[in-house]
Amino acid sequence: MVATTGFTGIGAMLKLGDAASPETFNAIGNTTSFSIEQTADQVDATHLQSTSGFREYKQGFKAATDSFEGHFDPDNSSQDDATGIMSAFAAGTARNFKADFSAADNAGVGAPTTDPVCSFSGVMTQLSINTAEGMVTYTGQISLSSSPTWGAT
């Protein structure tokens, strides 16, 4: 049997930039999951000489979002309304983020070594605080304003 070359998400971090110069990135505290989704418009390019009997398509404009969730703690500076995700949502301006997998797989023991960090700029377009019987949680979404770039840092 061939061993997997994948890695676990243990230690992965979604980071928010502080908008200073030079910019410092801090992990958004208590994040339990995040995902980056990229999509593209489907442009119908079918014409009367399309002889295969199938429509022809080209890729149009692209879009990407980062959805994330975790345990809510407004006392955590990465989540608060002064510098954290609540502040980023209220301001409505583009901020820099990083999805950092360099310490994934339990402190980096099997984490990717080639381009483990995805950097992007985006606007917080959704933030929910959710209360139920268990932990109070947050969910958020960042709509990317730039192409995600993979690199070493």
Tab-separated table of C-alpha atoms in Angstrom:
chain	number	residue	atom	x	y	z
A	1	MET	CA	0.000	0.000	0.000
A	2	VAL	CA	1.266	3.461	-0.898
A	3	ALA	CA	1.446	5.869	2.058
A	4	THR	CA	-0.476	9.131	1.799
A	5	THR	CA	1.420	12.287	0.961
A	6	GLY	CA	-1.300	14.518	2.448
A	7	PHE	CA	-1.180	16.271	5.805
A	8	THR	CA	-3.550	17.137	8.621
A	9	GLY	CA	-4.817	20.627	9.412
A	10	ILE	CA	-3.471	20.504	12.987
A	11	GLY	CA	-1.393	23.681	13.373
A	12	ALA	CA	-2.704	25.449	10.241
A	13	MET	CA	-3.577	29.113	10.808
A	14	LEU	CA	-5.662	31.810	9.166
A	15	LYS	CA	-3.878	35.112	9.796
A	16	LEU	CA	-5.033	38.736	9.634
A	17	GLY	CA	-2.567	41.516	8.767
A	18	ASP	CA	-2.389	44.543	11.065
A	19	ALA	CA	-2.233	47.048	8.142
A	20	ALA	CA	0.978	48.567	9.576
A	21	SER	CA	4.237	49.004	7.696
A	22	PRO	CA	5.928	46.576	7.895
A	23	GLU	CA	2.825	44.430	8.217
A	24	THR	CA	2.583	41.805	10.936
A	25	PHE	CA	0.229	38.848	10.612
A	26	ASN	CA	-1.457	37.319	13.644
A	27	ALA	CA	-3.452	34.094	13.768
A	28	ILE	CA	-7.199	34.562	14.158
A	29	GLY	CA	-7.672	32.911	17.545
A	30	ASN	CA	-9.634	29.713	18.144
A	31	THR	CA	-10.150	29.016	14.435
A	32	THR	CA	-11.525	25.503	13.995
A	33	SER	CA	-11.671	25.422	10.194
A	34	PHE	CA	-11.167	27.519	7.082
A	35	SER	CA	-11.439	26.925	3.361
A	36	ILE	CA	-10.459	28.769	0.212
A	37	GLU	CA	-12.879	28.390	-2.688
A	38	GLN	CA	-12.132	29.623	-6.197
A	39	THR	CA	-14.711	29.821	-8.975
A	40	ALA	CA	-14.852	31.151	-12.530
A	41	ASP	CA	-17.689	32.380	-14.692
A	42	GLN	CA	-18.709	30.028	-17.459
A	43	VAL	CA	-18.864	31.860	-20.787
A	44	ASP	CA	-20.808	30.124	-23.554
A	45	ALA	CA	-18.664	30.234	-26.702
A	46	THR	CA	-20.871	27.956	-28.823
A	47	HIS	CA	-21.340	29.009	-32.442
A	48	LEU	CA	-23.107	27.608	-35.483
A	49	GLN	CA	-19.967	25.831	-36.648
A	50	SER	CA	-19.653	23.946	-33.317
A	51	THR	CA	-20.009	20.525	-34.893
A	52	SER	CA	-19.563	18.272	-31.866
A	53	GLY	CA	-23.164	18.723	-30.781
A	54	PHE	CA	-21.957	20.030	-27.420
A	55	ARG	CA	-21.716	23.585	-26.221
A	56	GLU	CA	-18.264	25.160	-26.042
A	57	TYR	CA	-17.182	27.112	-22.980
A	58	LYS	CA	-14.432	29.499	-22.008
A	59	GLN	CA	-13.451	30.592	-18.547
A	60	GLY	CA	-14.559	34.108	-17.618
A	61	PHE	CA	-13.897	36.268	-14.562
A	62	LYS	CA	-12.661	34.499	-11.463
A	63	ALA	CA	-13.743	34.942	-7.848
A	64	ALA	CA	-12.542	33.487	-4.564
A	65	THR	CA	-13.750	33.390	-0.988
A	66	ASP	CA	-12.288	32.231	2.288
A	67	SER	CA	-14.835	30.872	4.752
A	68	PHE	CA	-13.780	30.307	8.339
A	69	GLU	CA	-15.189	29.456	11.753
A	70	GLY	CA	-14.083	29.059	15.328
A	71	HIS	CA	-14.820	29.616	18.994
A	72	PHE	CA	-15.813	33.231	19.703
A	73	ASP	CA	-13.820	35.231	22.265
A	74	PRO	CA	-14.221	39.037	22.024
A	75	ASP	CA	-11.396	39.415	24.579
A	76	ASN	CA	-8.994	37.915	22.031
A	77	SER	CA	-7.364	40.785	20.096
A	78	SER	CA	-7.562	38.819	16.835
A	79	GLN	CA	-11.362	38.807	17.135
A	80	ASP	CA	-12.141	42.090	18.919
A	81	ASP	CA	-13.708	45.292	17.611
A	82	ALA	CA	-10.479	47.325	17.908
A	83	THR	CA	-8.044	45.355	15.722
A	84	GLY	CA	-9.565	41.926	15.049
A	85	ILE	CA	-12.114	40.411	12.704
A	86	MET	CA	-14.998	42.442	14.163
A	87	SER	CA	-13.025	45.591	13.344
A	88	ALA	CA	-12.164	44.339	9.840
A	89	PHE	CA	-15.841	43.624	9.155
A	90	ALA	CA	-17.018	47.005	10.524
A	91	ALA	CA	-14.439	48.943	8.472
A	92	GLY	CA	-15.432	47.212	5.233
A	93	THR	CA	-12.046	47.866	3.655
A	94	ALA	CA	-9.643	45.390	2.089
A	95	ARG	CA	-7.187	43.759	4.477
A	96	ASN	CA	-4.337	41.330	3.918
A	97	PHE	CA	-4.685	37.721	5.066
A	98	LYS	CA	-2.601	34.547	5.007
A	99	ALA	CA	-3.666	30.921	5.111
A	100	ASP	CA	-0.548	29.401	6.671
A	101	PHE	CA	0.026	25.648	6.430
A	102	SER	CA	3.737	25.780	7.355
A	103	ALA	CA	3.081	24.397	10.866
A	104	ALA	CA	0.281	22.047	9.817
A	105	ASP	CA	0.352	18.319	10.503
A	106	ASN	CA	1.014	18.711	14.232
A	107	ALA	CA	3.777	21.317	14.458
A	108	GLY	CA	5.099	20.827	10.964
A	109	VAL	CA	6.038	17.133	11.099
A	110	GLY	CA	4.859	16.402	7.500
A	111	ALA	CA	3.667	19.890	6.614
A	112	PRO	CA	4.232	21.007	3.027
A	113	THR	CA	7.623	22.536	2.373
A	114	THR	CA	6.862	23.923	-1.095
A	115	ASP	CA	4.787	27.116	-0.957
A	116	PRO	CA	2.865	26.406	2.286
A	117	VAL	CA	1.407	29.943	2.659
A	118	CYS	CA	-1.453	31.423	0.623
A	119	SER	CA	-1.498	35.250	0.753
A	120	PHE	CA	-4.425	37.365	-0.388
A	121	SER	CA	-6.227	40.671	0.063
A	122	GLY	CA	-9.929	40.697	0.747
A	123	VAL	CA	-12.962	42.274	2.357
A	124	MET	CA	-14.896	40.660	5.192
A	125	THR	CA	-18.352	40.149	3.681
A	126	GLN	CA	-19.922	38.037	6.417
A	127	LEU	CA	-19.495	37.686	10.183
A	128	SER	CA	-21.902	35.769	12.396
A	129	ILE	CA	-21.793	35.070	16.116
A	130	ASN	CA	-23.628	31.833	16.848
A	131	THR	CA	-24.986	30.791	20.225
A	132	ALA	CA	-26.213	27.291	21.023
A	133	GLU	CA	-25.973	24.821	23.890
A	134	GLY	CA	-22.228	24.341	23.402
A	135	MET	CA	-19.496	26.820	22.580
A	136	VAL	CA	-20.343	30.282	21.258
A	137	THR	CA	-18.865	30.327	17.754
A	138	TYR	CA	-18.144	32.700	14.901
A	139	THR	CA	-18.351	32.171	11.160
A	140	GLY	CA	-16.985	34.575	8.617
A	141	GLN	CA	-16.302	35.011	4.946
A	142	ILE	CA	-13.660	36.998	3.144
A	143	SER	CA	-14.268	37.913	-0.509
A	144	LEU	CA	-10.875	38.086	-2.158
A	145	SER	CA	-9.904	41.283	-3.949
A	146	SER	CA	-6.725	39.775	-5.336
A	147	SER	CA	-5.532	36.529	-6.800
A	148	PRO	CA	-4.380	34.146	-4.062
A	149	THR	CA	-0.588	33.807	-4.178
A	150	TRP	CA	1.210	30.752	-2.838
A	151	GLY	CA	4.721	31.140	-1.428
A	152	ALA	CA	7.143	30.296	1.353
A	153	THR	CA	5.961	33.031	3.758
